[in-house]
mmCIF file of C-alpha atoms in Angstrom:
data_model
loop_
_atom_site.group_PDB
_atom_site.id
_atom_site.type_symbol
_atom_site.label_atom_id
_atom_site.label_comp_id
_atom_site.label_asym_id
_atom_site.label_seq_id
_atom_site.Cartn_x
_atom_site.Cartn_y
_atom_site.Cartn_z
ATOM 1 C CA MET A 26 -46.991 152.340 -75.045
ATOM 2 C CA THR A 27 -46.233 155.417 -77.009
ATOM 3 C CA GLU A 28 -42.722 154.685 -76.269
ATOM 4 C CA ASN A 29 -42.507 151.710 -78.811
ATOM 5 C CA ILE A 30 -43.685 153.299 -81.559
ATOM 6 C CA PRO A 31 -41.605 152.636 -84.155
ATOM 7 C CA GLY A 32 -39.036 156.160 -84.471
ATOM 8 C CA LEU A 33 -40.259 157.601 -81.416
ATOM 9 C CA ALA A 34 -37.016 158.455 -79.869
ATOM 10 C CA ALA A 35 -35.503 160.487 -82.898
ATOM 11 C CA ARG A 36 -38.612 162.291 -83.061
ATOM 12 C CA ARG A 37 -38.714 163.552 -79.366
ATOM 13 C CA GLY A 38 -34.421 163.982 -79.583
ATOM 14 C CA ALA A 39 -35.523 166.893 -82.598
ATOM 15 C CA PHE A 40 -37.903 167.937 -80.556
ATOM 16 C CA LYS A 41 -35.352 168.690 -77.738
ATOM 17 C CA LEU A 42 -32.913 169.787 -80.136
ATOM 18 C CA LEU A 43 -35.400 172.266 -81.215
ATOM 19 C CA ALA A 44 -36.878 173.396 -78.254
ATOM 20 C CA ALA A 45 -32.927 174.240 -77.057
ATOM 21 C CA VAL A 46 -32.582 176.596 -80.379
ATOM 22 C CA LEU A 47 -35.966 178.453 -80.337
ATOM 23 C CA TRP A 48 -36.847 178.588 -76.174
ATOM 24 C CA GLN A 49 -33.581 178.480 -75.126
ATOM 25 C CA HIS A 50 -31.692 180.248 -77.797
ATOM 26 C CA ARG A 51 -28.908 177.732 -77.807
ATOM 27 C CA PRO A 52 -26.332 177.311 -80.833
ATOM 28 C CA LEU A 53 -27.291 174.434 -82.727
ATOM 29 C CA ASP A 54 -23.430 172.753 -82.157
ATOM 30 C CA MET A 55 -24.063 173.533 -78.559
ATOM 31 C CA ALA A 56 -27.295 171.637 -78.338
ATOM 32 C CA LEU A 57 -27.109 168.252 -79.740
ATOM 33 C CA ASP A 58 -24.749 166.211 -77.444
ATOM 34 C CA ARG A 59 -27.125 167.221 -74.518
ATOM 35 C CA ALA A 60 -30.668 167.049 -76.352
ATOM 36 C CA LEU A 61 -29.462 163.445 -78.807
ATOM 37 C CA SER A 62 -28.329 161.455 -75.502
ATOM 38 C CA GLY A 63 -28.504 158.121 -75.937
ATOM 39 C CA LEU A 64 -29.631 158.752 -79.941
ATOM 40 C CA GLU A 65 -26.798 156.613 -81.902
ATOM 41 C CA GLY A 66 -26.440 155.893 -85.669
ATOM 42 C CA PRO A 67 -29.552 156.503 -87.729
ATOM 43 C CA ASP A 68 -31.329 157.731 -85.401
ATOM 44 C CA ARG A 69 -29.591 160.778 -84.409
ATOM 45 C CA ALA A 70 -28.830 161.371 -88.317
ATOM 46 C CA LEU A 71 -32.711 161.543 -88.884
ATOM 47 C CA ALA A 72 -33.115 163.468 -85.497
ATOM 48 C CA ARG A 73 -30.329 165.805 -86.961
ATOM 49 C CA ALA A 74 -32.167 166.037 -90.099
ATOM 50 C CA ILE A 75 -34.977 167.175 -89.175
ATOM 51 C CA ALA A 76 -34.335 170.184 -86.804
ATOM 52 C CA SER A 77 -32.408 171.087 -89.505
ATOM 53 C CA GLN A 78 -34.894 171.274 -92.214
ATOM 54 C CA THR A 79 -37.807 172.193 -89.493
ATOM 55 C CA LEU A 80 -34.878 175.785 -89.559
ATOM 56 C CA ARG A 81 -34.264 175.766 -92.859
ATOM 57 C CA TRP A 82 -38.290 176.519 -94.071
ATOM 58 C CA MET A 83 -39.515 177.481 -91.005
ATOM 59 C CA VAL A 84 -41.243 180.498 -92.488
ATOM 60 C CA ASP A 85 -43.352 178.471 -95.085
ATOM 61 C CA PHE A 86 -43.956 175.785 -92.649
ATOM 62 C CA ASP A 87 -45.906 178.624 -90.171
ATOM 63 C CA GLN A 88 -47.580 180.244 -93.003
ATOM 64 C CA ALA A 89 -48.888 176.504 -94.048
ATOM 65 C CA ILE A 90 -49.521 175.647 -90.205
ATOM 66 C CA ASP A 91 -51.652 179.708 -89.969
ATOM 67 C CA ALA A 92 -53.911 178.220 -92.606
ATOM 68 C CA CYS A 93 -55.396 175.499 -90.942
ATOM 69 C CA THR A 94 -56.128 177.029 -87.620
ATOM 70 C CA ARG A 95 -59.112 180.157 -86.610
ATOM 71 C CA LYS A 96 -56.126 181.448 -84.353
ATOM 72 C CA PRO A 97 -52.318 181.351 -84.834
ATOM 73 C CA LEU A 98 -51.132 178.759 -82.013
ATOM 74 C CA PRO A 99 -48.517 180.686 -80.093
ATOM 75 C CA HIS A 100 -45.041 180.804 -81.214
ATOM 76 C CA ASP A 101 -43.736 179.306 -78.414
ATOM 77 C CA ALA A 102 -46.370 176.788 -78.659
ATOM 78 C CA ARG A 103 -45.610 173.190 -78.720
ATOM 79 C CA ALA A 104 -48.118 172.142 -80.775
ATOM 80 C CA ARG A 105 -46.573 174.687 -84.011
ATOM 81 C CA LEU A 106 -43.174 173.536 -83.468
ATOM 82 C CA VAL A 107 -45.156 169.646 -83.258
ATOM 83 C CA LEU A 108 -46.630 170.634 -86.649
ATOM 84 C CA ARG A 109 -43.010 172.585 -87.963
ATOM 85 C CA MET A 110 -41.471 168.763 -87.661
ATOM 86 C CA ALA A 111 -44.128 166.938 -88.981
ATOM 87 C CA LEU A 112 -43.576 169.405 -92.157
ATOM 88 C CA ALA A 113 -40.629 169.153 -92.783
ATOM 89 C CA GLN A 114 -40.631 165.078 -92.149
ATOM 90 C CA LEU A 115 -43.372 165.091 -94.935
ATOM 91 C CA TRP A 116 -42.626 168.016 -97.317
ATOM 92 C CA VAL A 117 -38.192 167.116 -97.281
ATOM 93 C CA LEU A 118 -37.602 164.486 -95.923
ATOM 94 C CA LYS A 119 -40.178 163.061 -97.567
ATOM 95 C CA THR A 120 -41.498 160.502 -94.941
ATOM 96 C CA PRO A 121 -44.403 158.230 -95.417
ATOM 97 C CA ALA A 122 -47.590 160.187 -94.030
ATOM 98 C CA HIS A 123 -48.849 157.645 -91.349
ATOM 99 C CA ALA A 124 -45.247 157.635 -89.735
ATOM 100 C CA VAL A 125 -45.698 161.255 -89.255
ATOM 101 C CA VAL A 126 -48.843 161.364 -87.776
ATOM 102 C CA SER A 127 -48.061 158.233 -85.372
ATOM 103 C CA THR A 128 -44.629 159.868 -84.415
ATOM 104 C CA ALA A 129 -46.005 163.502 -84.278
ATOM 105 C CA LEU A 130 -49.217 162.745 -82.099
ATOM 106 C CA PRO A 131 -47.807 161.582 -78.987
ATOM 107 C CA LEU A 132 -45.126 164.592 -78.918
ATOM 108 C CA VAL A 133 -48.188 166.965 -78.022
ATOM 109 C CA GLU A 134 -48.692 165.175 -74.963
ATOM 110 C CA ALA A 135 -50.827 167.556 -72.646
ATOM 111 C CA GLY A 136 -51.317 169.991 -75.830
ATOM 112 C CA PRO A 137 -54.093 169.951 -78.649
ATOM 113 C CA ARG A 138 -53.844 166.784 -79.682
ATOM 114 C CA ARG A 139 -57.318 166.778 -81.895
ATOM 115 C CA LEU A 140 -55.850 170.119 -83.887
ATOM 116 C CA VAL A 141 -53.083 169.091 -84.613
ATOM 117 C CA HIS A 142 -53.939 165.577 -85.505
ATOM 118 C CA GLY A 143 -56.727 168.269 -87.848
ATOM 119 C CA VAL A 144 -54.248 170.565 -89.554
ATOM 120 C CA LEU A 145 -52.104 167.518 -90.392
ATOM 121 C CA GLY A 146 -54.302 165.801 -91.593
ATOM 122 C CA ARG A 147 -55.888 168.939 -93.951
ATOM 123 C CA LEU A 148 -52.324 169.000 -95.185
ATOM 124 C CA ILE A 149 -51.206 165.701 -96.152
ATOM 125 C CA ARG A 150 -54.750 166.042 -98.469
ATOM 126 C CA GLU A 151 -53.542 168.663 -100.048
ATOM 127 C CA ASP A 152 -51.212 167.476 -100.868
ATOM 128 C CA HIS A 153 -49.153 170.440 -100.333
ATOM 129 C CA ALA A 154 -45.096 171.997 -102.350
ATOM 130 C CA LEU A 155 -43.398 173.827 -101.010
ATOM 131 C CA PRO A 156 -41.749 177.041 -103.219
ATOM 132 C CA ALA A 157 -38.619 176.541 -105.075
ATOM 133 C CA VAL A 158 -36.967 178.685 -102.587
ATOM 134 C CA PRO A 159 -37.713 179.603 -98.829
ATOM 135 C CA ARG A 160 -38.888 182.043 -97.434
ATOM 136 C CA LEU A 161 -36.351 183.727 -95.251
ATOM 137 C CA PRO A 162 -37.520 185.763 -91.781
ATOM 138 C CA ALA A 163 -38.535 189.157 -92.355
ATOM 139 C CA PRO A 164 -36.141 191.788 -90.973
ATOM 140 C CA TYR A 165 -33.374 189.314 -93.025
ATOM 141 C CA ALA A 166 -34.868 189.461 -96.287
ATOM 142 C CA ASP A 167 -35.322 193.453 -96.464
ATOM 143 C CA ARG A 168 -32.770 194.283 -94.891
ATOM 144 C CA TRP A 169 -30.045 192.499 -97.897
ATOM 145 C CA ARG A 170 -32.894 193.032 -100.349
ATOM 146 C CA GLU A 171 -31.832 196.949 -99.734
ATOM 147 C CA ALA A 172 -28.720 196.574 -99.224
ATOM 148 C CA TYR A 173 -27.415 193.794 -101.958
ATOM 149 C CA GLY A 174 -30.429 193.104 -104.037
ATOM 150 C CA ALA A 175 -34.039 190.925 -104.415
ATOM 151 C CA ASP A 176 -31.543 188.455 -106.981
ATOM 152 C CA ALA A 177 -29.510 188.198 -103.989
ATOM 153 C CA VAL A 178 -31.689 187.596 -102.092
ATOM 154 C CA ALA A 179 -33.399 185.029 -103.981
ATOM 155 C CA ALA A 180 -29.683 183.603 -104.080
ATOM 156 C CA ILE A 181 -29.194 183.836 -100.699
ATOM 157 C CA ALA A 182 -32.311 182.219 -99.834
ATOM 158 C CA GLN A 183 -31.545 178.689 -102.123
ATOM 159 C CA ALA A 184 -28.772 178.816 -100.429
ATOM 160 C CA ALA A 185 -29.988 178.279 -96.905
ATOM 161 C CA VAL A 186 -31.237 175.191 -98.189
ATOM 162 C CA ALA A 187 -28.080 173.861 -100.336
ATOM 163 C CA GLU A 188 -26.314 171.412 -98.433
ATOM 164 C CA ALA A 189 -22.916 172.674 -97.967
ATOM 165 C CA PRO A 190 -20.045 170.818 -99.508
ATOM 166 C CA LEU A 191 -16.514 169.923 -97.790
ATOM 167 C CA ASP A 192 -13.623 172.331 -98.462
ATOM 168 C CA ILE A 193 -10.298 171.388 -98.247
ATOM 169 C CA VAL A 194 -6.657 173.426 -97.376
ATOM 170 C CA PHE A 195 -3.595 171.522 -97.941
ATOM 171 C CA ARG A 196 -0.514 172.383 -95.697
ATOM 172 C CA SER A 197 1.924 172.327 -98.345
ATOM 173 C CA PRO A 198 2.331 172.741 -102.590
ATOM 174 C CA GLU A 199 3.211 168.669 -101.942
ATOM 175 C CA ASP A 200 1.228 167.817 -100.036
ATOM 176 C CA GLU A 201 -2.059 169.428 -102.716
ATOM 177 C CA ALA A 202 0.033 166.823 -104.897
ATOM 178 C CA ARG A 203 0.248 163.544 -102.988
ATOM 179 C CA TRP A 204 -4.229 163.297 -101.515
ATOM 180 C CA ALA A 205 -5.662 165.551 -103.987
ATOM 181 C CA PRO A 206 -5.889 162.848 -106.702
ATOM 182 C CA ALA A 207 -6.664 160.352 -103.701
ATOM 183 C CA LEU A 208 -9.507 162.858 -102.442
ATOM 184 C CA GLY A 209 -11.349 163.234 -106.105
ATOM 185 C CA GLY A 210 -13.446 166.186 -105.782
ATOM 186 C CA GLU A 211 -12.701 169.572 -107.654
ATOM 187 C CA ARG A 212 -9.490 172.265 -107.575
ATOM 188 C CA LEU A 213 -11.224 175.793 -106.257
ATOM 189 C CA ALA A 214 -8.272 178.082 -105.925
ATOM 190 C CA PRO A 215 -4.387 177.197 -105.275
ATOM 191 C CA GLY A 216 -4.304 174.411 -102.038
ATOM 192 C CA THR A 217 -7.561 173.805 -102.414
ATOM 193 C CA VAL A 218 -9.935 170.899 -103.003
ATOM 194 C CA ARG A 219 -13.639 170.663 -102.892
ATOM 195 C CA LEU A 220 -15.467 167.457 -101.897
ATOM 196 C CA THR A 221 -19.633 167.623 -101.997
ATOM 197 C CA ASP A 222 -19.517 163.921 -101.242
ATOM 198 C CA TRP A 223 -18.019 162.249 -98.392
ATOM 199 C CA GLN A 224 -18.830 160.839 -95.387
ATOM 200 C CA GLU A 225 -16.660 160.687 -92.034
ATOM 201 C CA VAL A 226 -13.960 163.691 -92.159
ATOM 202 C CA GLU A 227 -11.247 161.732 -90.125
ATOM 203 C CA ALA A 228 -11.722 158.599 -92.461
ATOM 204 C CA LEU A 229 -10.453 160.702 -95.489
ATOM 205 C CA PRO A 230 -7.095 160.447 -96.869
ATOM 206 C CA GLY A 231 -4.508 161.878 -95.792
ATOM 207 C CA TYR A 232 -6.334 163.745 -92.481
ATOM 208 C CA GLY A 233 -4.381 160.967 -90.410
ATOM 209 C CA GLU A 234 -0.946 162.747 -92.177
ATOM 210 C CA GLY A 235 -1.928 165.834 -91.139
ATOM 211 C CA ALA A 236 -1.903 166.557 -94.694
ATOM 212 C CA TRP A 237 -4.947 168.947 -94.913
ATOM 213 C CA TRP A 238 -8.130 170.663 -92.861
ATOM 214 C CA VAL A 239 -11.254 171.704 -93.529
ATOM 215 C CA GLN A 240 -12.448 175.403 -94.473
ATOM 216 C CA ASP A 241 -14.931 176.846 -96.309
ATOM 217 C CA LEU A 242 -13.210 178.568 -99.589
ATOM 218 C CA ALA A 243 -14.898 182.305 -98.053
ATOM 219 C CA ALA A 244 -13.255 182.013 -94.480
ATOM 220 C CA GLN A 245 -9.495 181.000 -96.187
ATOM 221 C CA LEU A 246 -9.610 184.774 -97.952
ATOM 222 C CA PRO A 247 -8.761 187.170 -94.941
ATOM 223 C CA ALA A 248 -5.532 185.084 -94.124
ATOM 224 C CA ARG A 249 -4.772 185.238 -97.979
ATOM 225 C CA LEU A 250 -5.394 188.928 -98.519
ATOM 226 C CA LEU A 251 -3.058 189.088 -95.350
ATOM 227 C CA GLN A 252 -0.414 187.868 -97.765
ATOM 228 C CA VAL A 253 2.259 186.990 -94.953
ATOM 229 C CA ALA A 254 5.877 186.545 -95.302
ATOM 230 C CA ALA A 255 8.237 183.317 -93.596
ATOM 231 C CA GLY A 256 9.586 184.981 -90.500
ATOM 232 C CA GLU A 257 7.200 188.196 -90.771
ATOM 233 C CA THR A 258 5.384 188.165 -86.701
ATOM 234 C CA VAL A 259 1.488 188.284 -87.367
ATOM 235 C CA ALA A 260 -1.283 187.207 -84.855
ATOM 236 C CA ASP A 261 -5.187 185.575 -85.445
ATOM 237 C CA LEU A 262 -7.001 186.995 -83.344
ATOM 238 C CA CYS A 263 -10.435 185.245 -82.246
ATOM 239 C CA ALA A 264 -8.479 182.219 -83.294
ATOM 240 C CA ALA A 265 -11.488 179.600 -83.187
ATOM 241 C CA PRO A 266 -11.339 177.247 -85.033
ATOM 242 C CA GLY A 267 -8.045 177.696 -85.874
ATOM 243 C CA GLY A 268 -8.281 178.078 -89.601
ATOM 244 C CA LYS A 269 -6.428 180.901 -89.813
ATOM 245 C CA THR A 270 -3.700 179.950 -87.624
ATOM 246 C CA LEU A 271 -2.474 177.270 -90.058
ATOM 247 C CA GLN A 272 -3.048 179.062 -92.878
ATOM 248 C CA LEU A 273 -0.447 181.414 -91.312
ATOM 249 C CA ALA A 274 1.800 179.390 -89.770
ATOM 250 C CA ALA A 275 1.698 176.917 -92.984
ATOM 251 C CA ALA A 276 3.204 180.439 -94.649
ATOM 252 C CA GLY A 277 6.146 180.321 -92.352
ATOM 253 C CA ALA A 278 5.280 183.371 -90.272
ATOM 254 C CA ARG A 279 5.860 183.223 -86.406
ATOM 255 C CA VAL A 280 1.370 183.242 -85.460
ATOM 256 C CA THR A 281 0.463 184.068 -81.865
ATOM 257 C CA ALA A 282 -3.522 182.689 -82.456
ATOM 258 C CA VAL A 283 -5.177 184.621 -79.703
ATOM 259 C CA ASP A 284 -8.985 183.187 -78.379
ATOM 260 C CA VAL A 285 -10.806 183.994 -75.166
ATOM 261 C CA SER A 286 -12.068 180.755 -75.022
ATOM 262 C CA GLU A 287 -10.028 177.816 -73.771
ATOM 263 C CA ALA A 288 -12.693 175.188 -75.411
ATOM 264 C CA ARG A 289 -12.514 176.505 -79.136
ATOM 265 C CA LEU A 290 -8.564 177.240 -78.437
ATOM 266 C CA ARG A 291 -7.696 173.493 -77.777
ATOM 267 C CA ARG A 292 -9.451 172.264 -80.765
ATOM 268 C CA VAL A 293 -6.726 174.823 -82.575
ATOM 269 C CA THR A 294 -4.113 173.270 -80.305
ATOM 270 C CA GLU A 295 -5.234 170.090 -81.684
ATOM 271 C CA ASN A 296 -4.864 170.811 -85.518
ATOM 272 C CA LEU A 297 -1.450 172.013 -84.692
ATOM 273 C CA GLU A 298 -0.481 168.412 -83.496
ATOM 274 C CA ARG A 299 -2.197 166.511 -86.385
ATOM 275 C CA THR A 300 -0.259 169.054 -89.359
ATOM 276 C CA GLY A 301 2.670 169.639 -87.272
ATOM 277 C CA LEU A 302 2.769 173.166 -87.905
ATOM 278 C CA ALA A 303 3.841 175.402 -85.133
ATOM 279 C CA ALA A 304 2.139 178.441 -83.250
ATOM 280 C CA GLU A 305 1.948 179.878 -79.837
ATOM 281 C CA THR A 306 -1.655 179.033 -78.386
ATOM 282 C CA ILE A 307 -2.975 182.130 -75.510
ATOM 283 C CA ALA A 308 -6.718 181.644 -74.215
ATOM 284 C CA ARG A 309 -7.141 185.513 -73.460
ATOM 285 C CA ASP A 310 -9.825 188.245 -74.447
ATOM 286 C CA ALA A 311 -8.019 189.994 -77.447
ATOM 287 C CA ARG A 312 -8.830 193.708 -75.866
ATOM 288 C CA LYS A 313 -6.860 192.809 -73.275
ATOM 289 C CA TRP A 314 -3.843 190.954 -75.003
ATOM 290 C CA LYS A 315 -0.589 192.841 -76.323
ATOM 291 C CA ALA A 316 2.372 191.905 -78.596
ATOM 292 C CA PRO A 317 5.392 191.481 -76.642
ATOM 293 C CA ALA A 318 6.546 193.627 -80.122
ATOM 294 C CA PRO A 319 4.501 195.223 -82.204
ATOM 295 C CA LEU A 320 3.498 192.957 -85.443
ATOM 296 C CA ASP A 321 4.244 193.141 -88.971
ATOM 297 C CA ALA A 322 0.419 191.802 -89.949
ATOM 298 C CA LEU A 323 -2.400 190.639 -87.845
ATOM 299 C CA VAL A 324 -5.949 188.630 -88.767
ATOM 300 C CA LEU A 325 -9.394 189.685 -87.262
ATOM 301 C CA ASP A 326 -11.903 187.423 -87.700
ATOM 302 C CA ALA A 327 -14.607 189.679 -84.849
ATOM 303 C CA PRO A 328 -17.625 188.090 -83.331
ATOM 304 C CA CYS A 329 -20.457 189.302 -85.128
ATOM 305 C CA SER A 330 -24.126 187.601 -86.115
ATOM 306 C CA ALA A 331 -22.818 184.908 -88.344
ATOM 307 C CA THR A 332 -25.863 185.504 -90.635
ATOM 308 C CA GLY A 333 -23.222 184.838 -93.771
ATOM 309 C CA THR A 334 -22.475 180.529 -92.615
ATOM 310 C CA LEU A 335 -26.897 180.083 -92.507
ATOM 311 C CA ARG A 336 -25.761 177.065 -95.307
ATOM 312 C CA ARG A 337 -23.910 175.629 -92.634
ATOM 313 C CA HIS A 338 -25.873 176.570 -89.345
ATOM 314 C CA PRO A 339 -29.822 176.723 -90.209
ATOM 315 C CA ASP A 340 -30.324 177.987 -86.590
ATOM 316 C CA VAL A 341 -27.992 181.453 -87.206
ATOM 317 C CA LEU A 342 -30.984 183.458 -88.963
ATOM 318 C CA HIS A 343 -33.352 181.925 -85.699
ATOM 319 C CA LEU A 344 -30.919 182.269 -82.552
ATOM 320 C CA LYS A 345 -30.496 186.138 -84.146
ATOM 321 C CA GLY A 346 -33.216 187.757 -84.899
ATOM 322 C CA ALA A 347 -34.740 189.645 -82.635
ATOM 323 C CA ARG A 348 -30.597 190.505 -80.774
ATOM 324 C CA THR A 349 -29.860 194.272 -81.677
ATOM 325 C CA LEU A 350 -26.354 194.144 -83.345
ATOM 326 C CA THR A 351 -25.305 197.571 -80.174
ATOM 327 C CA PRO A 352 -22.934 195.436 -78.071
ATOM 328 C CA LEU A 353 -21.694 193.672 -81.009
ATOM 329 C CA LEU A 354 -20.858 197.029 -83.061
ATOM 330 C CA ASP A 355 -18.988 197.981 -79.941
ATOM 331 C CA LEU A 356 -17.255 195.151 -79.501
ATOM 332 C CA GLN A 357 -16.372 194.948 -82.945
ATOM 333 C CA ALA A 358 -14.915 198.310 -82.768
ATOM 334 C CA GLU A 359 -13.071 197.523 -79.552
ATOM 335 C CA LEU A 360 -11.488 195.054 -81.121
ATOM 336 C CA LEU A 361 -10.856 196.734 -84.195
ATOM 337 C CA ASP A 362 -8.860 199.962 -81.762
ATOM 338 C CA HIS A 363 -6.814 197.537 -79.703
ATOM 339 C CA ALA A 364 -5.753 195.245 -82.755
ATOM 340 C CA LEU A 365 -4.300 198.324 -85.099
ATOM 341 C CA ASP A 366 -2.506 199.241 -81.214
ATOM 342 C CA GLN A 367 -0.281 195.856 -81.883
ATOM 343 C CA LEU A 368 0.698 196.717 -85.430
ATOM 344 C CA ARG A 369 3.911 198.108 -85.801
ATOM 345 C CA PRO A 370 3.614 201.433 -88.843
ATOM 346 C CA GLY A 371 3.252 199.583 -91.829
ATOM 347 C CA GLY A 372 1.681 196.781 -90.133
ATOM 348 C CA ARG A 373 -0.988 195.563 -91.795
ATOM 349 C CA MET A 374 -4.147 194.122 -91.327
ATOM 350 C CA VAL A 375 -7.500 192.213 -92.329
ATOM 351 C CA TYR A 376 -10.535 192.828 -90.762
ATOM 352 C CA ALA A 377 -13.434 190.126 -91.323
ATOM 353 C CA VAL A 378 -16.903 189.039 -90.261
ATOM 354 C CA CYS A 379 -18.574 186.331 -91.611
ATOM 355 C CA SER A 380 -21.838 189.106 -91.224
ATOM 356 C CA LEU A 381 -24.299 189.602 -93.751
ATOM 357 C CA GLU A 382 -24.484 193.394 -92.013
ATOM 358 C CA PRO A 383 -23.459 196.158 -93.556
ATOM 359 C CA GLU A 384 -23.342 197.434 -89.728
ATOM 360 C CA GLU A 385 -21.019 195.042 -89.076
ATOM 361 C CA GLY A 386 -18.555 195.186 -92.009
ATOM 362 C CA GLU A 387 -18.347 198.288 -94.096
ATOM 363 C CA ARG A 388 -20.102 200.623 -92.129
ATOM 364 C CA GLN A 389 -17.938 199.495 -89.689
ATOM 365 C CA ILE A 390 -15.080 200.161 -91.272
ATOM 366 C CA GLU A 391 -16.010 203.803 -92.283
ATOM 367 C CA ALA A 392 -16.145 204.213 -89.332
ATOM 368 C CA LEU A 393 -12.859 203.863 -88.482
ATOM 369 C CA LEU A 394 -11.463 205.753 -90.630
ATOM 370 C CA ALA A 395 -13.239 208.716 -89.479
ATOM 371 C CA ARG A 396 -11.938 208.356 -86.093
ATOM 372 C CA ARG A 397 -8.541 207.548 -87.363
ATOM 373 C CA ALA A 398 -5.979 208.841 -89.261
ATOM 374 C CA ASP A 399 -3.455 207.229 -88.505
ATOM 375 C CA VAL A 400 -5.576 203.836 -90.537
ATOM 376 C CA ALA A 401 -5.783 203.607 -93.470
ATOM 377 C CA LEU A 402 -7.369 201.094 -96.358
ATOM 378 C CA ASP A 403 -4.914 199.217 -98.696
ATOM 379 C CA PRO A 404 -7.471 198.409 -101.202
ATOM 380 C CA VAL A 405 -8.041 194.454 -102.162
ATOM 381 C CA ALA A 406 -8.070 193.940 -106.772
ATOM 382 C CA PRO A 407 -9.893 191.245 -107.977
ATOM 383 C CA GLU A 408 -7.299 189.443 -109.438
ATOM 384 C CA GLU A 409 -5.476 188.559 -105.730
ATOM 385 C CA ILE A 410 -9.246 186.185 -105.395
ATOM 386 C CA ALA A 411 -9.054 185.429 -108.973
ATOM 387 C CA GLY A 412 -11.576 182.508 -109.506
ATOM 388 C CA ILE A 413 -13.658 183.358 -106.107
ATOM 389 C CA GLU A 414 -16.652 185.392 -107.193
ATOM 390 C CA ALA A 415 -17.543 188.349 -104.676
ATOM 391 C CA LEU A 416 -18.373 191.914 -104.420
ATOM 392 C CA PHE A 417 -15.755 194.534 -105.138
ATOM 393 C CA ASP A 418 -15.936 197.751 -103.644
ATOM 394 C CA PRO A 419 -14.234 200.748 -104.909
ATOM 395 C CA ARG A 420 -13.579 202.234 -102.036
ATOM 396 C CA GLY A 421 -11.673 198.608 -101.778
ATOM 397 C CA TRP A 422 -12.646 195.694 -99.031
ATOM 398 C CA VAL A 423 -14.359 192.595 -100.132
ATOM 399 C CA ARG A 424 -17.818 190.524 -99.387
ATOM 400 C CA THR A 425 -18.717 187.642 -100.262
ATOM 401 C CA LEU A 426 -22.279 186.416 -100.662
ATOM 402 C CA PRO A 427 -24.221 182.864 -99.942
ATOM 403 C CA GLY A 428 -26.056 182.084 -103.674
ATOM 404 C CA MET A 429 -22.090 183.018 -105.010
ATOM 405 C CA MET A 430 -20.254 179.913 -106.879
ATOM 406 C CA ALA A 431 -23.818 178.392 -106.553
ATOM 407 C CA GLY A 432 -22.745 175.878 -109.204
ATOM 408 C CA LYS A 433 -19.705 174.828 -107.421
ATOM 409 C CA GLY A 434 -21.496 174.282 -103.828
ATOM 410 C CA GLY A 435 -21.345 178.449 -102.495
ATOM 411 C CA LEU A 436 -19.621 179.864 -100.306
ATOM 412 C CA ASP A 437 -19.976 181.424 -96.821
ATOM 413 C CA GLY A 438 -20.934 185.145 -97.059
ATOM 414 C CA PHE A 439 -17.753 186.955 -95.584
ATOM 415 C CA PHE A 440 -16.580 190.781 -95.733
ATOM 416 C CA MET A 441 -13.401 191.711 -95.412
ATOM 417 C CA ALA A 442 -11.501 194.578 -95.713
ATOM 418 C CA ARG A 443 -7.041 194.721 -95.431
ATOM 419 C CA LEU A 444 -6.084 198.017 -93.022
ATOM 420 C CA LEU A 445 -2.426 199.491 -92.917
ATOM 421 C CA ARG A 446 -1.313 201.120 -89.757
ATOM 422 C CA ARG A 447 0.474 204.915 -90.874
ATOM 423 C CA THR A 448 2.108 207.072 -89.235
ATOM 424 C CA VAL A 449 0.949 210.948 -89.112
#
């Protein structure tokens, strides 16, 4: 029976996971538990690795598959998905050819098994090699080339297949002094250590003591640029998963964390309890939440296309590719206006998105400044984030790109602008 084929269960799990992402448009992380139900240990890890590498190299896999067929297979064909998975195993994970073929054919089920067998056989015989840099889906590659240039796009593509490191943020200088030597890694910025080799996060020194939390270096910048002082009243809007809330609380601010998702907000609460930091958490649409008194400062990490997180989330380019940005742009504009209304005169705000799309960053801020006379840019100076590679616009905002700091493990892509509420 086919179910007794070694490794088939892991491949079935990977197929279900990819089907959830590509056909049902569910984020990879949200589809994991259901798709990989019943898989444990090595099988679960293998299924996730197959799915992840399939998504990272999918454009190249499709090109190779199409070169072997008279007519292109439909993009939602079961046979195409099986072939993509097979190539991820052959060319990226270096799985022996016999194991790839024996576990691929049962997944085709009632589909064209002979065609799949023939395509695999040809590609195995040809000893195909992947390019040094993967091809990005055309809409993204074209837009980003226009926005950032060809070299930046090549660096982004290279970052898309690199494993993201683990960035650790310490609760205090004392915690850093105590736990950084035990963790090892590289100190990239004050209070931050980067690990490129680790196992379970919960087993690392200092985790159980609440001495630190995990937060990508670029994701730390919005809260850092807010420059809060102890005792200031501050809000973190769209707060989950909570890294910025922890940063602001650790600085001594009186923090309110607002997020529309109760489930995601529970993660913020858990990290506050683990680290012993204090913040009020409120599950509410940030457009409807009103501060009880005008705030000194706030950070808005707005919902976005999340294309800047492609290193950690290889599904993001395949989930967002066909979606119009208009609903997100409208939501971001609403959040910006409402958030600014919560500030006192002279209060400051950092707007951030983990998107590489200028419409969600630069163009969004240009539109804001055009419609509101009570808002001004507070330019970010390069020395404020010394040692971290970024693009600084003369108008005052800042952007990081995947591929920056590649020699040290890279960065997520972020846009950030610091704003002041002024009287007019």
